[in-house]
Amino acid sequence: MEPALRPSTFAMEKATFGLEISAMSADQYLHYQASVEQVGPEEAEAVAAIVASIERTSEFTCRKDGHGTRQQHAKGVGFLRGELIVYDGLPEHLRQGLFKDARSYPIIVRLSTAFNKSDRVRSPRGFAIKVLGVTGPKATDDDNSTNQDILLVNHASYFADTKAYLDGAQRNFERSLILPEFLFRVGGFCSRALVALADRTGIHIPMLLRALGDPGNNILGETFHTEGALRFGDHVARLRVAPMSESVRKLTGQPCHDGDDVVLKSVVAFFKDNSAEYELRAQLCTDLKRTPIEDASIDWPEDVTPPQALGKITLPRQDADSPARRAYANEVLSFDPWRCLEAHQPLGSIMRVRRDAYRTSRTLRQKQNEGMVKQPPGEPRQISDLPN
């Protein structure tokens, strides 16, 4: 578990910060203004190509599977109720947007894997949070929900921008739909060897190979990251969720890929007898050179902007999977990084394309499944909307 600057208590009492965090001030961080984003000349064309590809892949998978599915992270592997507790005593530069006041929010968490295949094909893990009961101006005019979605994956960096995603991910994903599963296993084996070599030598390898080379570890022990930057009130940040309780920290690095549905089974078995705690943290942008917004492939150095604690996620013991809960999370719910407060608007090329990509995928999936699901798609208004 990487170090974070955080309160000395994990409850909602008044927090006492160490000297290091108390010495920090908002002046160290870049102040948000619209000009922090710079749209490249190829972006509009790349976005259109990605949307067109999503339309083709959505039609293909619907014909193959007999129903509409998500185009990314289609395989749900755990569906959870929990609580986000915003720490009291946060310094002013962290008391932004959702984190302005010390309070708790009910949350729904959908765990997922990137490939809709056997878990023997190791793939990136996802941790999607839906925070219920938020108030304030929203980032888009068509968002009339009272929810804030936070989408994270277990890779700190991502494709650099929209064009890189089109060339390195979307086109390859479309080609891969006709490939047999054993080729994914072979590709994963080779990619893991290249990732290990890159980690030893420092050589650069494409993001696609890092994704294919995911080690396939226990999802509950992973640290998860937003795939780019987002507005953080007066500032700009990347967020992460890290294991905090010993119950999940001890799962970090533990293999979990020896069965077709072993990830879901491991999550269900864990939450039958255990609770879990994670910490939500922010890295704040200091400048556009060392902590860039438009290039999501560059990690923000922790010696430049250390992760700072915002709050705690608690997930109690529960049944993490049931037919009703799975159907609701997979078919009724949708997660979208642009379903958010204006204070947390996604920023940068890779986040802008997700506005159109997620809307296209969601709209097609819902249309394809009309008459096939008992409950129409929609946003939850209370935590009890997630079935037991």
XYZ file of C-alpha atoms in Angstrom:
388
model
C 0.000 0.000 0.000
C 1.587 3.228 -1.120
C 1.893 6.016 1.440
C -0.683 8.768 1.511
C -1.006 12.017 3.366
C -4.065 11.509 5.512
C -5.734 12.295 8.804
C -4.508 10.429 11.852
C -8.013 9.084 12.372
C -10.255 7.272 9.908
C -13.509 8.346 11.481
C -15.525 11.488 10.858
C -14.185 13.242 13.935
C -11.981 16.302 13.635
C -8.722 15.111 12.018
C -5.206 16.046 12.988
C -2.750 16.262 10.104
C 1.003 15.765 10.218
C 3.451 18.571 9.550
C 3.954 17.520 5.953
C 0.346 17.957 4.953
C -0.228 21.027 7.084
C 2.679 22.714 5.320
C 0.969 22.291 1.944
C -1.226 25.018 0.530
C -3.464 25.590 -2.451
C -0.760 27.801 -3.969
C 1.266 24.696 -4.841
C -1.422 23.418 -7.177
C -2.618 24.473 -10.601
C -5.854 26.436 -10.453
C -8.531 25.169 -12.786
C -9.575 27.255 -15.761
C -10.986 26.189 -19.110
C -7.653 26.837 -20.841
C -6.012 23.848 -19.094
C -7.581 21.759 -21.866
C -6.143 21.946 -25.379
C -8.154 20.102 -28.028
C -5.908 18.699 -30.763
C -6.674 19.014 -34.490
C -7.219 15.249 -34.941
C -9.524 14.768 -31.979
C -12.922 15.297 -33.609
C -12.111 12.854 -36.422
C -10.806 10.272 -33.935
C -13.903 10.611 -31.744
C -16.159 10.041 -34.765
C -14.150 6.939 -35.729
C -14.384 5.541 -32.189
C -18.148 6.098 -32.046
C -18.588 4.395 -35.431
C -16.504 1.448 -34.232
C -18.593 1.164 -31.038
C -21.741 1.026 -33.162
C -20.280 -1.874 -35.175
C -18.957 -3.798 -32.173
C -22.215 -3.311 -30.276
C -24.212 -4.745 -33.179
C -21.767 -7.671 -33.518
C -21.826 -8.636 -29.830
C -25.613 -8.293 -29.686
C -26.001 -10.750 -32.570
C -23.473 -13.123 -30.987
C -24.783 -13.018 -27.422
C -28.475 -12.480 -28.129
C -28.621 -9.273 -26.077
C -26.860 -5.944 -25.723
C -23.739 -5.809 -23.552
C -21.301 -3.181 -22.378
C -18.470 -2.647 -24.828
C -15.911 -2.302 -22.038
C -15.818 -4.080 -18.672
C -18.854 -6.135 -19.624
C -18.167 -8.895 -17.097
C -19.491 -7.926 -13.673
C -17.704 -9.754 -10.861
C -19.279 -8.264 -7.741
C -22.150 -5.914 -6.903
C -21.927 -4.155 -3.566
C -23.596 -1.707 -1.232
C -21.375 0.511 0.846
C -20.648 3.941 2.204
C -18.268 6.756 1.342
C -17.211 8.709 4.430
C -15.624 12.082 3.638
C -13.006 12.863 6.272
C -13.435 15.788 8.586
C -10.577 18.278 8.941
C -9.505 18.234 5.291
C -7.378 21.239 4.287
C -9.024 23.847 2.085
C -7.458 22.611 -1.164
C -9.098 19.199 -0.644
C -12.498 20.479 0.458
C -13.809 20.687 -3.091
C -17.034 19.546 -4.754
C -18.188 16.226 -3.349
C -15.603 16.532 -0.564
C -16.519 20.016 0.633
C -18.224 18.785 3.804
C -17.482 15.919 6.175
C -20.392 13.541 5.672
C -21.283 10.082 4.444
C -22.892 8.963 1.191
C -24.448 5.606 0.271
C -22.644 4.026 -2.674
C -23.091 1.181 -5.138
C -19.906 -0.496 -6.373
C -19.710 -2.649 -9.507
C -16.532 -4.704 -9.827
C -15.610 -5.880 -13.308
C -13.014 -7.343 -15.634
C -12.202 -5.742 -18.975
C -12.682 -8.777 -21.212
C -16.021 -10.578 -21.335
C -14.216 -13.924 -21.291
C -13.040 -16.669 -18.971
C -11.018 -15.363 -16.039
C -8.215 -17.625 -17.253
C -7.708 -14.822 -19.778
C -6.190 -12.290 -17.405
C -7.461 -8.773 -17.931
C -7.548 -5.371 -16.183
C -9.892 -4.990 -13.238
C -12.468 -2.241 -12.759
C -13.960 -0.548 -9.682
C -16.967 1.642 -10.550
C -18.541 3.726 -7.784
C -21.964 5.333 -7.891
C -22.307 7.911 -5.111
C -25.959 8.560 -4.271
C -27.567 11.740 -2.999
C -25.158 14.382 -4.311
C -26.304 17.963 -4.848
C -24.996 20.771 -7.007
C -24.656 21.766 -10.684
C -23.932 18.844 -13.011
C -21.334 18.670 -15.785
C -23.902 17.976 -18.525
C -27.347 19.474 -19.061
C -29.013 16.074 -19.609
C -27.914 14.648 -16.255
C -30.911 14.999 -13.952
C -29.729 12.377 -11.460
C -28.563 13.019 -7.926
C -25.587 10.702 -8.407
C -21.848 11.000 -9.019
C -20.055 8.199 -10.880
C -16.350 7.532 -10.315
C -14.805 4.965 -12.677
C -11.412 3.450 -11.886
C -9.157 0.686 -13.226
C -6.093 -1.056 -11.810
C -3.603 0.715 -14.095
C -2.247 4.129 -13.121
C -1.724 5.324 -16.698
C -3.774 4.901 -19.844
C -3.658 5.642 -23.560
C -2.221 9.097 -24.156
C -5.164 10.639 -25.990
C -8.118 9.957 -28.263
C -6.009 9.173 -31.349
C -3.806 6.791 -29.365
C -6.902 5.050 -28.010
C -8.377 4.677 -31.509
C -5.194 3.170 -32.933
C -4.062 1.198 -29.898
C -7.313 -0.039 -28.365
C -10.591 0.449 -30.228
C -9.470 -0.854 -33.620
C -7.731 -3.820 -32.003
C -10.806 -4.532 -29.874
C -12.967 -4.602 -32.990
C -10.559 -7.005 -34.720
C -10.360 -9.229 -31.638
C -14.067 -10.074 -31.599
C -13.552 -12.938 -34.040
C -10.423 -14.330 -32.373
C -10.559 -17.611 -30.412
C -9.931 -17.379 -26.677
C -6.670 -19.352 -26.738
C -5.054 -16.549 -28.748
C -5.846 -14.149 -25.913
C -4.075 -16.495 -23.514
C -1.027 -16.667 -25.782
C -1.035 -12.895 -26.193
C -1.336 -12.446 -22.453
C 1.601 -14.757 -21.766
C 3.826 -12.862 -24.212
C 2.643 -9.487 -22.923
C 3.393 -10.401 -19.301
C 6.931 -11.317 -20.319
C 7.335 -7.949 -22.042
C 5.876 -6.081 -19.046
C 8.342 -7.822 -16.731
C 11.208 -6.904 -19.064
C 10.040 -3.287 -19.269
C 9.766 -3.041 -15.488
C 13.341 -4.335 -15.091
C 14.928 -2.219 -17.802
C 12.740 0.883 -17.925
C 12.010 0.495 -21.638
C 8.656 1.779 -22.883
C 6.009 -0.646 -24.101
C 2.585 0.254 -25.539
C -0.356 0.580 -23.170
C -2.189 -2.214 -24.997
C 0.559 -4.674 -24.043
C 0.387 -3.556 -20.416
C -3.360 -4.194 -20.437
C -2.964 -7.609 -22.063
C -0.152 -8.318 -19.613
C -2.274 -7.772 -16.516
C -1.115 -10.320 -13.886
C -4.660 -11.361 -13.019
C -4.419 -10.813 -9.276
C -7.209 -10.767 -6.703
C -9.414 -7.798 -7.549
C -10.015 -6.922 -3.894
C -6.312 -6.294 -3.266
C -5.776 -3.981 -6.225
C -5.315 -0.201 -6.240
C -7.557 1.551 -8.760
C -7.077 4.815 -10.659
C -9.153 7.190 -12.772
C -8.023 6.864 -16.375
C -7.200 10.547 -16.616
C -7.668 13.888 -14.911
C -10.816 15.540 -13.664
C -11.709 18.896 -12.284
C -11.366 19.030 -8.525
C -13.262 22.210 -7.747
C -10.674 24.986 -7.877
C -7.982 22.499 -8.912
C -7.373 19.424 -11.118
C -6.798 15.896 -9.828
C -6.462 12.207 -10.513
C -8.214 9.944 -8.022
C -7.342 6.503 -6.733
C -8.840 3.893 -4.426
C -6.409 1.821 -2.354
C -6.952 -1.139 0.018
C -6.964 0.044 3.632
C -8.241 -2.721 5.894
C -5.995 -5.693 6.549
C -8.696 -7.974 5.153
C -8.062 -6.683 1.609
C -4.452 -5.529 1.954
C -3.384 -9.136 2.437
C -4.963 -9.994 -0.939
C -2.679 -7.608 -2.853
C -0.619 -9.526 -5.395
C -2.437 -12.811 -4.812
C -3.146 -14.663 -8.086
C -6.781 -15.099 -9.093
C -7.039 -16.545 -12.597
C -7.351 -20.331 -12.235
C -11.008 -20.694 -13.219
C -13.557 -19.398 -15.687
C -15.451 -17.369 -13.072
C -12.957 -17.389 -10.231
C -12.939 -13.590 -9.791
C -16.667 -13.426 -9.051
C -16.479 -16.518 -6.850
C -13.594 -15.044 -4.849
C -15.525 -11.788 -4.293
C -18.662 -13.627 -3.183
C -16.680 -15.875 -0.834
C -14.859 -12.897 0.690
C -17.920 -10.789 1.436
C -19.812 -13.743 2.875
C -17.575 -13.539 5.960
C -15.641 -10.267 5.696
C -16.022 -6.529 5.353
C -13.582 -4.276 3.476
C -12.279 -0.733 3.722
C -10.607 1.288 1.000
C -9.265 4.828 0.988
C -10.124 7.373 -1.681
C -7.173 9.652 -2.450
C -6.359 12.550 -4.769
C -3.212 13.574 -6.600
C -3.483 17.269 -7.434
C -2.075 18.732 -10.636
C 0.879 21.047 -9.995
C 1.722 22.120 -13.565
C 0.989 20.970 -17.113
C 4.530 19.688 -17.713
C 5.095 17.333 -14.779
C 1.414 16.506 -14.251
C -0.104 16.771 -17.749
C -3.813 16.768 -18.425
C -3.906 16.027 -22.164
C -1.527 13.020 -22.034
C -3.048 10.280 -19.859
C -0.108 7.918 -20.493
C 2.207 9.856 -18.164
C 2.079 8.910 -14.491
C 2.007 11.854 -12.103
C 5.134 11.468 -9.917
C 4.315 10.955 -6.251
C 7.347 12.993 -5.197
C 5.797 15.924 -7.080
C 2.190 15.374 -6.010
C 1.745 12.779 -3.275
C -1.670 11.112 -2.950
C -3.755 12.811 -0.272
C -6.589 11.107 1.583
C -10.146 12.304 0.988
C -12.277 9.671 2.642
C -12.958 6.044 3.394
C -15.054 3.494 1.500
C -16.640 0.844 3.690
C -18.138 -2.327 2.216
C -19.853 -4.504 4.854
C -20.446 -8.241 4.796
C -23.120 -9.028 2.206
C -24.158 -11.262 -0.657
C -22.061 -9.799 -3.473
C -24.022 -11.636 -6.166
C -27.594 -12.782 -6.637
C -29.726 -13.121 -9.780
C -31.702 -9.976 -8.901
C -28.657 -7.943 -7.882
C -26.667 -9.020 -10.950
C -29.523 -8.205 -13.333
C -29.981 -4.780 -11.766
C -26.273 -3.894 -11.810
C -25.642 -5.203 -15.309
C -28.858 -4.257 -17.104
C -30.534 -1.405 -15.209
C -27.515 0.526 -13.973
C -25.043 2.369 -16.151
C -21.819 4.066 -15.106
C -20.506 7.133 -16.895
C -17.584 9.398 -15.911
C -19.625 12.323 -17.244
C -22.454 11.633 -14.802
C -20.893 13.952 -12.278
C -20.876 17.294 -10.589
C -19.605 20.231 -12.604
C -16.899 20.485 -9.932
C -15.591 17.075 -11.051
C -15.905 17.348 -14.834
C -13.547 14.949 -16.670
C -10.621 16.706 -18.349
C -8.211 15.903 -21.151
C -8.495 14.153 -24.502
C -9.014 10.599 -23.216
C -11.740 11.807 -20.855
C -13.512 13.946 -23.475
C -13.914 10.979 -25.836
C -15.572 9.002 -23.054
C -18.471 11.463 -23.089
C -19.508 10.316 -26.580
C -18.269 6.737 -26.249
C -20.193 5.953 -23.062
C -23.358 7.645 -24.273
C -23.255 5.711 -27.556
C -22.582 2.353 -25.911
C -25.275 2.887 -23.251
C -27.928 4.060 -25.719
C -27.334 1.124 -28.074
C -27.314 -1.436 -25.259
C -30.539 -0.131 -23.788
C -32.259 -0.092 -27.177
C -31.085 -3.639 -27.949
C -32.456 -4.884 -24.631
C -35.870 -3.236 -24.839
C -38.487 -5.790 -23.807
C -35.796 -8.215 -22.579
C -35.261 -6.832 -19.068
C -37.955 -6.630 -16.399
C -36.976 -3.183 -15.146
C -36.237 -0.280 -17.490
C -32.792 1.358 -17.246
C -32.517 4.228 -14.830
C -30.642 5.844 -11.994
C -31.115 4.731 -8.379
C -32.435 7.289 -5.937
C -31.804 5.291 -2.768
C -29.503 2.462 -1.770
C -32.412 0.016 -1.406
C -32.905 0.203 -5.170
C -30.021 -2.286 -5.418
C -31.727 -5.614 -4.688
C -30.518 -8.038 -2.045
